Short mmCIF file of C-alpha atoms in Angstrom, two decimals:
data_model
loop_
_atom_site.label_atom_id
_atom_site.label_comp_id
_atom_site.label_asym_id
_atom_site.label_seq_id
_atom_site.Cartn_x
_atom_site.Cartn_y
_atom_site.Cartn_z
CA UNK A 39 -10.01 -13.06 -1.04
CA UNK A 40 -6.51 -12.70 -2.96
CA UNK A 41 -6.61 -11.48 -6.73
CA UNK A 42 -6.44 -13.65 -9.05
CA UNK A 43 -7.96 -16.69 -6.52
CA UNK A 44 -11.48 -17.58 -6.32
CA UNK A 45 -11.96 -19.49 -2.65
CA UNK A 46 -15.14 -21.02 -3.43
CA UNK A 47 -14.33 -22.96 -6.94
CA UNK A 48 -10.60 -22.85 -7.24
CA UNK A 49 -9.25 -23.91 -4.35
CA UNK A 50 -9.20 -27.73 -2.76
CA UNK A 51 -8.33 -29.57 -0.19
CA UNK A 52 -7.90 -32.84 1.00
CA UNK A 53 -9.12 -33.67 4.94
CA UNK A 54 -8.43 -36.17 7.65
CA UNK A 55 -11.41 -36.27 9.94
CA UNK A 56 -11.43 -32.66 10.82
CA UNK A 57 -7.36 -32.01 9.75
CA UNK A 58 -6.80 -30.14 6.51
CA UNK A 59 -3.58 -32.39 5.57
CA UNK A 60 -3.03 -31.16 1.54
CA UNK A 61 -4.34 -28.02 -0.24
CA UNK A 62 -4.06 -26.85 -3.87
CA UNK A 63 -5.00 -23.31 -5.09
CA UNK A 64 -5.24 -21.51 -8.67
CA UNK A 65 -4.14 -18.20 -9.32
CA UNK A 66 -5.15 -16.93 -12.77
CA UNK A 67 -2.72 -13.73 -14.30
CA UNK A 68 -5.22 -12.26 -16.78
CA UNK A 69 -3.34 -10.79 -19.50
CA UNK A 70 -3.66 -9.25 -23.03
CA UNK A 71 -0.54 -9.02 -23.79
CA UNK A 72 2.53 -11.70 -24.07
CA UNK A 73 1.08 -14.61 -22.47
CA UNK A 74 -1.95 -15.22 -20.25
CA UNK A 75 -1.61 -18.02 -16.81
CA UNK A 76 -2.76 -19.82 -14.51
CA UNK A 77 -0.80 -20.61 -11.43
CA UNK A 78 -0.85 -23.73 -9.65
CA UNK A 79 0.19 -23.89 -5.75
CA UNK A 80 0.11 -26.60 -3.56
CA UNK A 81 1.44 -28.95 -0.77
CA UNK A 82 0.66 -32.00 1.43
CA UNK A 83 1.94 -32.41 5.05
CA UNK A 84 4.71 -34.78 5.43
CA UNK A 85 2.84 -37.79 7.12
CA UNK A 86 0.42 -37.74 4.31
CA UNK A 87 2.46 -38.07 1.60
CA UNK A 88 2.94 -40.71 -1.15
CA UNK A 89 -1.02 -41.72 -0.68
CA UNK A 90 -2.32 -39.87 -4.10
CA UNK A 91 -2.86 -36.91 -2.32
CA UNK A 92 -0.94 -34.42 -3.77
CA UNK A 93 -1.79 -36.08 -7.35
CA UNK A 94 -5.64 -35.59 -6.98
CA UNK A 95 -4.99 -32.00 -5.47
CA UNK A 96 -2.82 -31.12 -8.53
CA UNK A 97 -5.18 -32.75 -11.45
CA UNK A 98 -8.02 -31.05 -9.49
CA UNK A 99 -5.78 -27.72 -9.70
CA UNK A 100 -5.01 -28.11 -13.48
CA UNK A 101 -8.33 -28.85 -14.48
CA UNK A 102 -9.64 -25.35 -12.88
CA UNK A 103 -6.79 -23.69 -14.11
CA UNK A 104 -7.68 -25.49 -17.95
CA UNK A 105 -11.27 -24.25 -17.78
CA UNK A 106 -10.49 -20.74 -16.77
CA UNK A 107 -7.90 -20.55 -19.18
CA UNK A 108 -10.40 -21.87 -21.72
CA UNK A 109 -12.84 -19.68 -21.19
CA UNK A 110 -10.76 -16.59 -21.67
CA UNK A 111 -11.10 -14.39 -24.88
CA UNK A 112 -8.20 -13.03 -24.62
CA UNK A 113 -5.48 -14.04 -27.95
CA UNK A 114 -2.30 -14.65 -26.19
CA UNK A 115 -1.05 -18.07 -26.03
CA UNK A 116 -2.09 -19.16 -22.29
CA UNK A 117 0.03 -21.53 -19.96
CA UNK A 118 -1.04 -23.09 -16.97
CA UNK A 119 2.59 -22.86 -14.78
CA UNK A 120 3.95 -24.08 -11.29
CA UNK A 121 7.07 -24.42 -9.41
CA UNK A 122 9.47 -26.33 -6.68
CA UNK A 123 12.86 -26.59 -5.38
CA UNK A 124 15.12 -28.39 -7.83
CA UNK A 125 15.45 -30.81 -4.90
CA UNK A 126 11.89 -32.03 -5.22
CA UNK A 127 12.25 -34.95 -7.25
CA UNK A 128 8.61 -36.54 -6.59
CA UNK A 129 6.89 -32.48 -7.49
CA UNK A 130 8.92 -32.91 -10.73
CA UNK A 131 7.99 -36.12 -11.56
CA UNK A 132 3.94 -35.16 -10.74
CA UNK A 133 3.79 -31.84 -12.51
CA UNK A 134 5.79 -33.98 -15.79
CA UNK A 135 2.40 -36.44 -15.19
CA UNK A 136 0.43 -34.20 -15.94
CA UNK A 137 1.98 -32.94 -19.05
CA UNK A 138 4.15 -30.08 -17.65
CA UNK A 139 7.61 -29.52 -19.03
CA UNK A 140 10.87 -27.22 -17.21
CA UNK A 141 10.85 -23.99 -18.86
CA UNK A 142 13.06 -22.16 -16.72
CA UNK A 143 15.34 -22.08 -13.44
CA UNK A 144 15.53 -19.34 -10.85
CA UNK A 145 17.64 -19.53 -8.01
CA UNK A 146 17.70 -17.39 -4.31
CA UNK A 147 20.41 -15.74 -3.46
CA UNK A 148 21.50 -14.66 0.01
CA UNK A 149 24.18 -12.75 2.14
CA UNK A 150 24.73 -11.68 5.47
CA UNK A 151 24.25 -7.72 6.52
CA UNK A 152 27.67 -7.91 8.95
CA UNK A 153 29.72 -6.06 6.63
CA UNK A 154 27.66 -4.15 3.39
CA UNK A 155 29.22 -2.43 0.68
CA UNK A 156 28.78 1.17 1.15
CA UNK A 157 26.35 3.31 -0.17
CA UNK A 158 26.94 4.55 -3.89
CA UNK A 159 26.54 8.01 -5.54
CA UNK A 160 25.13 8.42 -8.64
CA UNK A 161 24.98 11.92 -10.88
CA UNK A 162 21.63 12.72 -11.25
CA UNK A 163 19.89 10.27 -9.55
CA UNK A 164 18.27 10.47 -5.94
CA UNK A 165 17.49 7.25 -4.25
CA UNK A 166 14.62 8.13 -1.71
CA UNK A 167 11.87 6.14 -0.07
CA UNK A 168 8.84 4.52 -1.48
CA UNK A 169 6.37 6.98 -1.16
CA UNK A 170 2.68 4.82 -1.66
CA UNK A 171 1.18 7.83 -2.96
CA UNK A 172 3.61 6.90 -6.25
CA UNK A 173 2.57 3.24 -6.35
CA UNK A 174 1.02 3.71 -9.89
CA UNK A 175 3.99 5.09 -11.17
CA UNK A 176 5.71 2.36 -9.54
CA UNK A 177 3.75 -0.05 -11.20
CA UNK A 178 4.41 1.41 -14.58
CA UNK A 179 8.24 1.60 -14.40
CA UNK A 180 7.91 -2.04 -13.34
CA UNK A 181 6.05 -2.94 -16.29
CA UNK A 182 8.41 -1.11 -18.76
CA UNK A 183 11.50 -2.70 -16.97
CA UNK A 184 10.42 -6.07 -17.32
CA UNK A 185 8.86 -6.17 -20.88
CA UNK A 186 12.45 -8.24 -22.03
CA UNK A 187 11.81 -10.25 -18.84
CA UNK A 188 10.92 -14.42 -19.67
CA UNK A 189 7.28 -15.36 -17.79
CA UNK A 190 6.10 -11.80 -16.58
CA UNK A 191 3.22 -9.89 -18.27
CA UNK A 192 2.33 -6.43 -17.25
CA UNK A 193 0.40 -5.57 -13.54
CA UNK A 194 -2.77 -4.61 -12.95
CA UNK A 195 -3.51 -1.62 -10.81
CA UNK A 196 -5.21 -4.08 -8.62
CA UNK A 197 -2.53 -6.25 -8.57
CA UNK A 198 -0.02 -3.84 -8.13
CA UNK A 199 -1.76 -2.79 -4.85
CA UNK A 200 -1.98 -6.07 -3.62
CA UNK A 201 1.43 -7.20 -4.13
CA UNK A 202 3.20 -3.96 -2.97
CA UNK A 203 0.62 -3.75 0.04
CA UNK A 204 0.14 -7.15 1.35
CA UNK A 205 1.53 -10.26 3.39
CA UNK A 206 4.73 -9.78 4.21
CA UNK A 207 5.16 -5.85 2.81
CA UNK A 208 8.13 -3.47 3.85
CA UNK A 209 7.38 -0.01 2.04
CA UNK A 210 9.87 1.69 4.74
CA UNK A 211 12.64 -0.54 3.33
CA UNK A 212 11.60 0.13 0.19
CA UNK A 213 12.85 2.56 -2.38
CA UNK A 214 12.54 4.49 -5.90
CA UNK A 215 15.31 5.67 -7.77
CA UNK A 216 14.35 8.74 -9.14
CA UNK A 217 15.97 11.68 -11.58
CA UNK A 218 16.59 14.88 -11.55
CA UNK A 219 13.05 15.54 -12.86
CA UNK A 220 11.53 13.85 -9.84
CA UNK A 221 10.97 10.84 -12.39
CA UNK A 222 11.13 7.36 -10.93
CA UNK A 223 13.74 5.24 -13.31
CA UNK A 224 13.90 2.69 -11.01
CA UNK A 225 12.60 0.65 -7.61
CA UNK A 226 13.35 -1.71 -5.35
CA UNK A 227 10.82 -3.75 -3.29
CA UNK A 228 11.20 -5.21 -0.03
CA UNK A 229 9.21 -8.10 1.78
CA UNK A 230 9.83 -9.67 5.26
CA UNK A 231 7.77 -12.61 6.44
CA UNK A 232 9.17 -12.76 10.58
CA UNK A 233 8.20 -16.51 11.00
CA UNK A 234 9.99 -17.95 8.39
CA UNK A 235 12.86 -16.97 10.41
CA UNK A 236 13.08 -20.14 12.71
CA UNK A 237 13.27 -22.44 9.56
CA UNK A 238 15.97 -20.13 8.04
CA UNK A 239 18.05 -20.04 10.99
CA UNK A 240 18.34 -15.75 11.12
CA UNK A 241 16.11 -13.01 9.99
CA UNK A 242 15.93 -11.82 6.64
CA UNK A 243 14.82 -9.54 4.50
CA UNK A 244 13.64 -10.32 0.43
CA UNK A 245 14.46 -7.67 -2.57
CA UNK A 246 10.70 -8.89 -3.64
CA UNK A 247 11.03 -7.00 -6.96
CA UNK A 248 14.18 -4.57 -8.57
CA UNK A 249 13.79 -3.09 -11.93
CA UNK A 250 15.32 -0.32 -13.87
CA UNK A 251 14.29 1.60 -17.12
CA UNK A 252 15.85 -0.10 -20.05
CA UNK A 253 17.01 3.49 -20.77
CA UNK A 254 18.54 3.80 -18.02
CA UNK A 255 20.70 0.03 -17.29
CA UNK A 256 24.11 0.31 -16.82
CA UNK A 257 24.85 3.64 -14.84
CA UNK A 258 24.26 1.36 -11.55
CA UNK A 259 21.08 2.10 -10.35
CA UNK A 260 20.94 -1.07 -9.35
CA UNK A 261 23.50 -1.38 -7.26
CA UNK A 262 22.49 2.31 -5.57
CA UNK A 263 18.96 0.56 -4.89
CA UNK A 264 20.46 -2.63 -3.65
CA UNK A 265 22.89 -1.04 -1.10
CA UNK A 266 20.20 1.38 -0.12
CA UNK A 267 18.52 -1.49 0.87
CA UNK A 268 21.30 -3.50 2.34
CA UNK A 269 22.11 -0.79 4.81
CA UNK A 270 18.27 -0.44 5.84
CA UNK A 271 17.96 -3.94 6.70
CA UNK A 272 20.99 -3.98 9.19
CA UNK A 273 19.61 -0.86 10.42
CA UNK A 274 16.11 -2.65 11.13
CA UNK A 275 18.11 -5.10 12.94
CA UNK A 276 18.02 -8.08 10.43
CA UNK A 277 20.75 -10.08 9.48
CA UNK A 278 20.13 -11.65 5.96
CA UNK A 279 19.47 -10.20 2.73
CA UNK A 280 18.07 -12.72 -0.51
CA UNK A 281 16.90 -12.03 -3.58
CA UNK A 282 15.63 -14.54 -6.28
CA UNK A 283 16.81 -14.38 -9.92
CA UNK A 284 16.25 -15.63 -13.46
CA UNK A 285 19.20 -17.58 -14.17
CA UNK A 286 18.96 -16.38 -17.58
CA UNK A 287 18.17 -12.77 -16.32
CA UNK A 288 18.56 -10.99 -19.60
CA UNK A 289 20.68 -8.09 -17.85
CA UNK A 290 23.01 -9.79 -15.98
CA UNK A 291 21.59 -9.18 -12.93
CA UNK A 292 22.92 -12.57 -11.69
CA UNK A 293 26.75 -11.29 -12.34
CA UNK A 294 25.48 -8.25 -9.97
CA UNK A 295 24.38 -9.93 -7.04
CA UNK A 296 27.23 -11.99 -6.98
CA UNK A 297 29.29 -8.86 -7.25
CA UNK A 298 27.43 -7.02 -4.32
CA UNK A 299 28.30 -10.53 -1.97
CA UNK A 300 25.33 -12.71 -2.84
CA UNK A 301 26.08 -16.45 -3.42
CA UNK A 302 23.66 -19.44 -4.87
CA UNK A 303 21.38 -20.37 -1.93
CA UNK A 304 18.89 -22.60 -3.71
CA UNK A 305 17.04 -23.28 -6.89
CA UNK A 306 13.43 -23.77 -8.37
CA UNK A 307 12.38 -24.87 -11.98
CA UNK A 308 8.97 -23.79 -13.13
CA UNK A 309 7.10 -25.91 -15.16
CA UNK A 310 4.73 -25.52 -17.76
CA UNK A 311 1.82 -26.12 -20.22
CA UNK A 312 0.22 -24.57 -22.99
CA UNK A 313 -3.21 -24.54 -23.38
CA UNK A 314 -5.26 -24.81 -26.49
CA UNK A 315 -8.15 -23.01 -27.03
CA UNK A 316 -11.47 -24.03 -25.39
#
């Protein structure tokens, strides 16, 4: 069982005979701090679209989502939040149904690995690899760095262990950035998920998760991480790099990717609802 996802009340599905042909599953971010939410993921299998499906699955999903939300004593305002491509008119036009308004757009970027910038030097700061044993330090840099970040509320140890350590993890083509006290100031994440690469037409690898000390933006730690990363992925034998961004990133991150090769790829809206108190 994920964190965050109770199997036996949160998630639902919708059956043919003995096919599983639609799904919907609640993920619930507990949070003091910011905002608290309550994910909600779903799909239906092209045949079986356009038959209600995916509507019941979703109002099933919100509901859950409502009641946990409901029930928590925690005082931060509490949104129950979902996504889709930007191309998905008939997601849109369910998730607005049900009372759920765009609050932001992200987009992927992508590039190939045939010809990466070359590494950079920084004074003073080491890029070396992820060492596990440092994953709570990790997780704390992470949760400084994106404190002036829209939608993201601190990690959990427990969540932090999960995400770093499960489906799809690449800790050996991941990295800190580190000073000259041995002090990580910044990280870079990588995930890989091999059988996606038929529908993407190559092999790549995700920057899952960058960040940087606000203290320390703008000596292009950043860019060390990312080409750190860029030349370990050729090296592994992959052949595209992407990386998904805010596209109101608050420190211009998007202006850096594009600088370092990276070009629009696709785009999701996330939309969301708040929830008043039970």
């Amino acid at each position: 069982e994920s964190i965050g996802v109770d199997l036996a009340r949160h998630t639902f599905g919708a059956w043919h005979d003995e096919r599983l042909v639609g799904a919907t599953y609640v993920v619930h971010v507990a949070s003091e701090t910011r905002h608290e939410m309550c994910y909600v993921f779903g799909a239906v299998i092209p045949e079986f679209r356009a038959r209600g499906i995916g509507r019941r699955l979703f109002s099933d999903g919100v509901a859950a989502a409502e009641r946990l939300l409901q029930a928590s004593t925690s005082p931060v305002p509490k949104f129950v939040r979902t996504e889709t491509w930007q191309t998905n008119s008939a997601a849109m036009r369910l998730y607005e149904r049900a009372g759920l308004r765009p609050a932001r757009y992200f987009a992927d970027l992508r590039r190939n690995l045939v010809d990466v910038p070359k590494p950079l030097t920084i004074e003073g700061v080491r890029i070396v690899p992820w060492n596990v044993a440092r994953n709570d330090e990790a997780r704390e840099v992470k949760n400084l760095a994106f404190l002036d970040h829209w939608g993201s509320v601190p990690m959990s140890h427990e969540w932090w262990k999960s995400h770093t350590t499960g489906i799809g993890s690449r800790l050996d083509l991941s990295f800190f950035a580190v000073n000259p006290d041995d002090k990580i100031v910044g990280y870079l994440f990588s995930r890989r998920f091999p059988n996606d690469d038929s529908l993407l037409g190559g092999k790549y690898a995700w920057v899952d998760n960058i960040g940087t000390l606000a203290q320390w933006r703008g000596r292009g730690i950043a860019t060390q991480l990312i080409t750190a990363a860029l030349h370990a992925y050729r090296d592994d034998g992959l052949e595209h790099a992407a990386i998904n961004v805010d596209s109101e990133n608050p420190t211009g991150a998007y202006r850096l990717y594009e600088s370092l090769g990276f070009s629009r790829w696709r785009e999701t809206v996330v939309h969301w609802r708040e929830v008043s108190a039970g």
